[in-house]
């Protein structure tokens, strides 16, 4: 059976970033297992028209691998994918990578004090297992009756079929989240007719996207410190929003004013404006920047259906009013399984229960990374690490610092296992819940994918991001329990 000191599952920002830092730490005995044919995670898988990051690229990239060549302040998906592909060689990860290998299950082997990891290509054994499978990996389709009876084309935004020609088609687009807001304006002119189903109107902010000039790129290449300054500027311009999201939700009214003005400038018809005005406080759901969304909805071939999708028939879609419309194609911009963390079914800890069984639909972890009963296991972007305002790469880097520190502690102490202390885990989660109680996500009057089956916000981090990083970096004495290798029974005899 192949074995490694560390098995990393997933090759997005998290998996590649961790691989790089393991190498810097002198750990070469690790593999990265990736079920897709290539690296890049969401930036490899989301190929829909208009797919872009919505956090500026100077911040939405590794701090330790700046890219002076971004062509736009918010890069398009192919550029981010190319950046991550380039990181594989930049970090020397090629020999550690196994693409096309899916992890189907993992069980803690207490006798061996190692993880048995089942994959589509056989079993691996690892001292430490790290899941970097991403919080936005498994596309979610709504539970609409009749979906299987549809005879036309169905696509999810995260599994776009670029060979399918939308020209002249009658298309229903379901959902008004971040992905739909990016692809709807791009396909509106190509399709024959576009129905945009809106269950809940989103708050939209003006987009400040612009091309990065040749001179700027040359300057960043010559003076990396100029790009670092740019990154810091972007970081603080985003971080200031925590004041409104978390500390003083009433401040969100200022942001709401900007969003309302944006709508007033772009939507003339007061009736349409009414339909497009959200019924919750801005920030309660993800705020999306776009200068193209409102104009797209007002094109002559585009109809906004301010209703949920109630039923799908062989050739049509039916809204909650019972109105039936014929379509050729349905595109689901309906997001991902987030707070239910699908990978949790696959990981079985010391007592044989899976993470999903332990969590019972309400995930909790220490620093979004470690769970009692799951020794030598760390996850990336686990519970309460999500952000509504800034770059997830910042959170990933904080977790990389935490996981690499844990591995250093494990090795220096000559221990076989490291496991988060239950009291530490519990008090950390009480702190998260306390901080969450006064946030706009709790008080803003919306229900979102941030919430788990109990209604707890299991997705977002309710504080400054630098406070998360400080906690992740600081090694709290007693936060983890270390155990030495057991003496094999044969040796004691
Ligand atoms: C369209 C889109 C736009 C986004 N834009 C932004 C943005 O602007 N700013 C921001 O901060 N965040 C954004 N995000 C959030 C994004 O999820 C994170 O920023 C970040 O890319 C997560 O990286 P990751 O490596 O943790 O996970 P991912 O990028 O999701 O990578 C996980 C990898 O694990 C692999 N994997 C999953 N399960 C298995 C398995 N069982 N076996 C083997 N491999 C497996 C997947 O194939 C995938 O390659 C966006 C997400 C999406 C979907």
XYZ file of C-alpha atoms and ligand atoms in Angstrom:
546
model
C 0.000 0.000 0.000
C 1.478 3.417 -0.898
C 2.065 5.632 2.097
C 3.090 9.196 2.901
C 3.654 11.261 5.987
C 1.010 13.735 4.787
C -1.793 13.136 2.290
C -3.438 16.336 1.086
C -6.804 15.976 -0.652
C -7.471 18.698 -3.228
C -5.261 20.921 -5.364
C -6.881 24.347 -5.184
C -5.353 27.321 -3.389
C -5.415 25.372 -0.086
C -3.759 22.154 -1.239
C -1.090 23.860 -3.347
C -0.343 26.486 -0.699
C 0.080 23.824 1.981
C 2.291 21.718 -0.313
C 4.560 24.706 -0.829
C 4.902 25.410 2.890
C 5.528 21.730 3.714
C 8.454 21.789 1.314
C 9.776 24.994 2.880
C 9.606 23.164 6.218
C 11.677 20.327 4.790
C 8.797 17.845 4.534
C 9.024 16.098 1.186
C 7.069 12.961 2.085
C 3.604 14.134 0.994
C 1.188 13.700 -1.902
C -1.660 15.820 -3.194
C -4.587 13.724 -4.430
C -6.889 15.536 -6.857
C -9.965 13.994 -8.413
C -10.057 16.341 -11.400
C -7.718 16.090 -14.354
C -5.937 19.296 -13.385
C -5.096 21.564 -10.478
C -6.813 24.828 -9.591
C -9.922 23.743 -7.659
C -12.851 26.079 -8.291
C -10.765 27.950 -10.873
C -10.340 24.768 -12.853
C -13.972 23.696 -12.520
C -15.929 26.936 -12.985
C -15.624 27.825 -16.660
C -18.900 29.695 -17.161
C -18.834 32.886 -19.245
C -17.849 35.901 -17.157
C -16.344 33.847 -14.296
C -14.115 36.265 -12.329
C -12.924 36.717 -8.803
C -14.836 39.441 -6.985
C -12.005 40.314 -4.602
C -9.137 42.253 -6.258
C -6.412 39.970 -7.606
C -3.605 41.666 -5.699
C -5.270 40.292 -2.577
C -6.896 37.226 -4.152
C -3.557 35.420 -4.659
C -0.843 34.022 -2.408
C 1.090 36.641 -0.428
C 4.176 34.456 -0.966
C 3.674 34.173 -4.742
C 2.719 37.585 -6.099
C 1.809 37.807 -9.761
C 2.824 41.141 -11.302
C 1.171 40.146 -14.585
C -2.547 40.272 -13.687
C -4.223 41.993 -16.616
C -7.228 43.211 -14.660
C -7.850 44.371 -11.117
C -10.311 41.436 -10.889
C -8.902 38.559 -12.915
C -10.941 36.312 -15.144
C -11.044 32.590 -14.373
C -8.562 31.465 -17.094
C -5.899 33.780 -15.618
C -6.418 32.522 -12.075
C -6.318 28.932 -13.321
C -3.073 29.656 -15.207
C -1.631 31.297 -12.059
C -2.348 28.149 -10.016
C -0.986 25.875 -12.748
C 2.152 28.003 -12.724
C 2.374 27.688 -8.904
C 2.768 23.905 -9.296
C 6.156 24.432 -10.977
C 7.035 27.570 -9.036
C 6.601 25.581 -5.793
C 8.128 22.345 -7.196
C 4.958 20.334 -6.564
C 4.763 18.380 -9.837
C 6.196 15.137 -8.363
C 3.835 15.286 -5.401
C 0.696 15.570 -7.468
C -1.673 12.729 -8.388
C -4.517 14.023 -10.553
C -7.551 11.954 -11.513
C -7.537 10.290 -8.073
C -10.693 10.654 -6.006
C -10.728 10.044 -2.275
C -13.814 7.953 -1.575
C -13.385 7.427 2.177
C -10.904 7.654 5.040
C -10.781 5.855 8.371
C -8.554 6.405 11.389
C -6.655 3.187 12.040
C -6.111 3.394 15.779
C -3.907 0.307 15.966
C -1.473 1.770 13.434
C -2.096 5.402 14.479
C -2.479 6.301 10.817
C -5.177 7.151 8.307
C -6.364 4.531 5.801
C -7.431 6.547 2.783
C -9.489 4.847 0.084
C -9.203 6.286 -3.391
C -10.388 5.477 -6.884
C -6.904 4.010 -7.388
C -6.514 1.966 -4.222
C -5.671 2.614 -0.586
C -3.126 5.067 0.821
C -1.773 5.144 4.334
C -0.858 8.482 5.932
C 0.301 9.690 9.295
C -1.520 12.979 8.730
C -4.490 13.635 6.456
C -5.474 17.119 5.319
C -8.688 17.719 3.417
C -8.439 20.734 1.162
C -11.578 19.789 -0.767
C -13.012 23.312 -0.820
C -16.211 24.782 0.611
C -17.698 25.457 -2.852
C -17.027 22.182 -4.611
C -20.240 20.185 -4.784
C -22.859 21.913 -6.984
C -26.305 22.138 -5.456
C -29.447 21.640 -7.500
C -32.749 22.761 -5.989
C -35.172 20.062 -5.010
C -37.692 20.840 -7.769
C -40.247 18.208 -8.726
C -39.991 16.962 -12.305
C -36.310 17.823 -12.843
C -35.626 14.346 -14.239
C -38.446 14.668 -16.786
C -36.879 17.667 -18.570
C -35.918 16.708 -22.129
C -33.781 19.791 -22.896
C -30.304 20.688 -21.657
C -29.574 21.163 -17.942
C -26.344 22.763 -16.698
C -25.041 23.935 -13.354
C -22.848 27.064 -13.444
C -19.983 25.099 -11.873
C -20.144 22.398 -14.558
C -20.651 24.584 -17.638
C -20.747 22.714 -20.935
C -18.696 24.990 -23.194
C -19.434 22.763 -26.207
C -23.149 23.457 -25.880
C -24.207 26.296 -28.165
C -26.677 28.646 -26.465
C -27.257 30.706 -29.618
C -30.946 31.433 -30.088
C -32.027 29.106 -27.250
C -34.874 29.759 -24.830
C -33.107 29.625 -21.492
C -34.270 29.661 -17.876
C -31.588 30.750 -15.414
C -32.327 29.832 -11.814
C -30.836 31.794 -8.928
C -29.429 35.281 -8.433
C -26.211 34.572 -6.555
C -22.629 35.520 -7.392
C -22.249 33.109 -10.352
C -25.573 33.981 -12.054
C -24.762 37.680 -11.693
C -21.591 37.026 -13.675
C -22.906 34.725 -16.437
C -26.376 36.242 -17.114
C -24.978 39.469 -18.661
C -22.566 37.406 -20.773
C -25.178 35.096 -22.313
C -28.061 37.583 -22.579
C -27.127 38.740 -26.108
C -26.412 35.241 -27.364
C -29.578 33.423 -26.308
C -32.961 33.886 -27.988
C -34.904 34.404 -24.795
C -33.753 34.460 -21.176
C -35.936 33.977 -18.104
C -34.172 34.935 -14.881
C -35.835 33.318 -11.867
C -35.299 35.404 -8.753
C -36.461 33.951 -5.440
C -34.757 36.676 -3.485
C -33.265 39.887 -4.880
C -29.537 40.425 -4.191
C -27.858 43.688 -3.181
C -25.556 44.807 -5.983
C -22.663 47.251 -5.634
C -20.992 49.264 -8.386
C -17.939 47.402 -9.743
C -14.580 49.202 -9.762
C -12.970 46.696 -12.128
C -10.467 48.079 -14.658
C -7.609 46.771 -16.790
C -4.133 46.924 -15.262
C -1.929 48.887 -17.653
C 1.384 47.713 -19.152
C 3.155 50.450 -17.168
C 1.650 49.240 -13.893
C 2.646 45.639 -14.649
C 6.193 46.732 -15.477
C 6.312 48.677 -12.212
C 5.130 45.641 -10.195
C 7.775 43.496 -11.899
C 10.528 46.023 -11.176
C 9.357 46.907 -7.676
C 7.612 44.003 -5.907
C 7.197 46.313 -2.902
C 4.779 48.437 -4.986
C 2.534 45.400 -5.439
C 2.809 44.551 -1.750
C 1.665 48.102 -0.928
C -1.268 47.657 -3.330
C -2.183 44.391 -1.596
C -2.105 46.045 1.825
C -4.268 48.904 0.566
C -6.863 46.476 -0.814
C -6.734 44.390 2.375
C -7.604 47.332 4.627
C -10.216 48.722 2.236
C -12.015 45.351 2.576
C -11.323 44.824 6.262
C -13.019 48.080 7.201
C -16.309 46.414 6.171
C -16.043 44.149 9.235
C -17.123 47.207 11.209
C -20.526 47.023 9.507
C -20.849 43.258 9.086
C -19.812 42.317 12.578
C -19.302 45.172 14.977
C -22.014 47.744 14.159
C -24.559 46.322 11.679
C -26.344 49.695 11.618
C -23.358 51.048 9.664
C -24.471 48.829 6.797
C -27.059 51.528 6.010
C -24.231 53.578 4.478
C -23.335 50.691 2.190
C -27.025 50.150 1.428
C -27.245 53.787 0.313
C -24.490 53.215 -2.264
C -26.223 50.125 -3.548
C -29.605 51.887 -3.819
C -27.985 54.753 -5.762
C -26.401 52.219 -8.106
C -29.823 50.720 -8.782
C -31.435 54.140 -9.252
C -28.778 55.031 -11.823
C -29.233 51.807 -13.753
C -32.961 51.026 -13.387
C -35.391 53.720 -14.450
C -38.693 51.874 -14.024
C -39.858 52.269 -10.384
C -41.902 49.030 -10.566
C -38.837 47.053 -11.643
C -36.778 48.753 -8.934
C -39.305 47.569 -6.370
C -38.944 43.979 -7.561
C -35.148 44.279 -7.529
C -34.936 45.726 -4.008
C -33.959 43.097 -1.436
C -36.078 42.635 1.690
C -33.139 42.147 4.070
C -30.274 44.277 5.360
C -27.365 44.563 2.966
C -24.557 42.177 3.888
C -26.875 39.526 5.325
C -26.276 37.641 2.063
C -23.159 38.015 -0.069
C -22.954 41.467 -1.714
C -22.016 41.146 -5.360
C -20.333 43.843 -7.464
C -21.680 44.270 -11.002
C -22.237 47.071 -13.488
C -23.813 44.656 -15.964
C -26.515 42.845 -13.984
C -29.269 45.492 -14.012
C -28.693 46.462 -17.684
C -28.846 42.757 -18.653
C -32.201 42.312 -16.897
C -33.636 45.181 -18.955
C -32.719 43.785 -22.365
C -35.753 43.132 -24.585
C -35.170 39.361 -24.707
C -34.683 39.042 -20.923
C -37.576 38.581 -18.480
C -37.135 38.770 -14.734
C -39.411 36.228 -13.035
C -39.510 37.328 -9.380
C -40.596 33.888 -8.233
C -39.091 30.606 -7.187
C -39.094 27.680 -9.581
C -41.884 25.330 -8.491
C -41.886 22.550 -11.076
C -40.079 21.360 -14.171
C -41.908 19.569 -16.979
C -40.577 17.866 -20.126
C -40.234 21.122 -22.085
C -41.098 23.860 -19.606
C -40.577 25.477 -16.236
C -43.380 26.469 -13.853
C -43.115 29.243 -11.255
C -44.823 29.373 -7.852
C -47.796 31.253 -9.405
C -48.391 28.317 -11.725
C -47.243 30.171 -14.839
C -45.672 27.733 -17.279
C -43.034 28.780 -19.840
C -41.449 26.658 -22.556
C -37.637 26.525 -22.534
C -34.854 24.551 -24.255
C -32.239 24.936 -21.532
C -32.149 25.325 -17.759
C -29.047 26.783 -16.107
C -28.781 26.412 -12.358
C -26.828 29.211 -10.717
C -27.912 27.751 -7.419
C -24.605 27.511 -5.622
C -23.080 24.691 -3.655
C -23.543 22.367 -0.721
C -21.828 24.567 1.854
C -22.900 24.233 5.477
C -23.682 20.512 5.021
C -19.988 19.862 4.044
C -20.388 16.778 1.781
C -16.876 15.433 2.473
C -17.859 14.954 6.132
C -19.599 11.678 5.229
C -16.316 10.216 4.065
C -14.074 10.786 7.089
C -14.363 8.312 10.001
C -12.617 9.100 13.266
C -11.389 7.114 16.239
C -14.769 5.802 17.347
C -15.749 4.850 13.803
C -18.274 7.648 13.387
C -18.018 9.945 10.403
C -17.616 13.698 10.790
C -21.176 14.010 9.494
C -22.416 11.690 12.255
C -20.514 13.630 14.889
C -21.797 16.961 13.601
C -25.430 15.880 13.122
C -25.925 18.604 10.528
C -24.283 21.341 12.617
C -20.543 21.445 11.874
C -18.057 22.864 14.356
C -14.280 22.788 14.454
C -11.353 24.479 16.158
C -10.105 27.245 13.848
C -12.170 25.602 11.104
C -9.483 22.929 10.998
C -9.559 20.350 13.801
C -12.202 18.210 15.505
C -11.830 16.095 18.677
C -11.896 12.368 17.936
C -10.128 12.889 14.594
C -6.402 12.686 15.384
C -3.850 13.824 12.818
C -6.611 15.300 10.688
C -6.866 18.909 9.558
C -9.267 20.504 7.148
C -9.083 23.711 5.172
C -11.913 26.228 5.127
C -13.957 24.137 7.517
C -16.748 25.566 9.732
C -16.738 29.339 10.395
C -13.863 30.335 8.159
C -15.900 31.920 5.334
C -15.866 35.640 4.572
C -18.514 37.926 3.156
C -16.115 40.737 2.375
C -12.521 39.724 1.677
C -10.134 37.159 0.256
C -10.382 33.522 1.273
C -6.691 33.198 0.475
C -5.990 35.211 3.619
C -7.887 32.605 5.679
C -6.172 29.755 3.810
C -2.742 31.214 4.587
C -3.696 31.517 8.252
C -4.688 27.842 8.275
C -1.485 26.866 6.463
C 0.483 28.537 9.267
C -1.582 26.608 11.819
C -1.263 23.199 10.176
C 2.471 23.508 9.482
C 2.991 24.604 13.101
C 1.038 21.552 14.295
C 3.276 19.306 12.205
C 6.392 20.948 13.645
C 5.077 20.361 17.167
C 4.243 16.738 16.327
C 7.749 16.074 15.030
C 9.667 18.013 17.662
C 7.842 16.211 20.452
C 8.468 12.884 18.737
C 4.729 12.217 19.009
C 2.661 9.890 16.862
C -0.621 11.754 17.130
C -1.927 15.251 17.652
C -5.567 15.904 18.436
C -7.426 19.027 19.419
C -8.418 19.185 23.072
C -12.194 18.980 23.478
C -12.494 21.790 26.024
C -10.481 24.104 23.753
C -12.661 23.167 20.792
C -15.863 23.771 22.752
C -14.840 27.101 24.232
C -13.624 28.285 20.803
C -17.049 27.519 19.337
C -18.826 29.282 22.205
C -16.696 32.329 21.389
C -17.686 32.076 17.690
C -21.383 31.880 18.590
C -21.094 34.823 20.984
C -19.463 37.002 18.337
C -21.912 35.830 15.682
C -24.947 36.912 17.696
C -24.546 40.607 16.908
C -23.580 40.334 13.229
C -25.621 41.446 10.236
C -25.904 37.752 9.271
C -27.926 37.147 12.443
C -29.783 40.464 12.611
C -30.224 41.223 8.900
C -33.455 39.286 8.360
C -32.396 36.728 5.766
C -31.971 32.980 5.510
C -28.859 31.863 3.673
C -26.684 28.915 2.795
C -24.482 30.129 5.641
C -26.883 28.482 8.093
C -26.883 24.791 8.967
C -29.946 22.634 9.670
C -30.245 24.077 13.176
C -30.109 27.646 11.899
C -26.588 28.176 13.286
C -24.277 30.151 11.005
C -21.662 27.452 10.462
C -20.017 29.191 7.524
C -18.702 32.654 8.357
C -15.944 33.983 10.578
C -17.516 36.675 12.803
C -14.552 38.957 13.481
C -11.560 40.720 11.904
C -9.628 38.402 9.621
C -6.371 39.449 11.329
C -7.867 38.207 14.586
C -8.408 34.777 12.977
C -4.838 34.803 11.698
C -3.479 35.721 15.101
C -5.379 32.859 16.717
C -4.251 30.415 14.032
C -0.626 31.483 14.331
C -0.403 31.603 18.106
C 0.215 28.137 19.536
C -2.012 27.859 22.578
C -0.520 25.571 25.190
C -2.854 22.659 25.811
C -4.964 23.268 22.708
C -3.765 19.959 21.320
C -3.154 16.627 22.992
C -0.077 14.773 21.806
C 0.455 11.028 22.187
C 3.524 8.912 21.690
C 3.609 5.875 19.436
C 2.148 2.855 21.136
C 4.592 0.046 21.785
C 3.455 -2.817 19.567
C 2.098 -5.810 21.506
C 4.825 -8.031 20.006
C 7.537 -5.790 21.510
C 6.036 -5.891 25.031
C 5.861 -9.663 24.906
C -17.014 30.766 -9.033
C -16.330 31.062 -7.739
C -15.773 32.299 -7.518
C -15.131 32.575 -6.315
N -14.605 33.813 -6.149
C -13.986 34.103 -4.989
C -13.424 35.398 -4.778
O -13.502 36.276 -5.617
N -12.834 35.641 -3.582
C -12.737 34.698 -2.605
O -12.171 34.964 -1.557
N -13.258 33.459 -2.792
C -13.876 33.146 -3.944
N -14.400 31.891 -4.123
C -14.313 30.906 -3.022
C -13.245 29.808 -3.274
O -13.880 28.627 -2.894
C -11.986 30.041 -2.457
O -11.522 31.351 -2.661
C -10.809 29.119 -2.796
O -10.601 29.044 -4.176
C -10.965 27.758 -2.186
O -9.804 27.024 -2.473
P -9.653 25.533 -1.928
O -8.352 25.037 -2.410
O -9.884 25.503 -0.470
O -10.855 24.731 -2.570
P -11.199 24.436 -4.086
O -10.689 25.479 -4.980
O -12.654 24.137 -4.108
O -10.392 23.101 -4.404
C -10.782 21.869 -3.862
C -10.220 20.761 -4.729
O -10.468 19.511 -4.072
C -10.816 18.553 -5.048
N -11.586 17.511 -4.387
C -12.800 17.624 -3.804
N -13.198 16.432 -3.314
C -12.218 15.546 -3.598
C -12.056 14.151 -3.354
N -13.003 13.448 -2.708
N -10.925 13.546 -3.789
C -9.949 14.260 -4.438
N -10.068 15.589 -4.700
C -11.184 16.228 -4.280
C -11.638 19.349 -6.044
O -11.680 18.704 -7.304
C -10.895 20.670 -6.084
O -9.912 20.674 -7.093
C -15.059 31.590 -5.310
C -15.640 30.346 -5.520
C -16.272 30.077 -6.719
C -16.904 28.737 -6.922
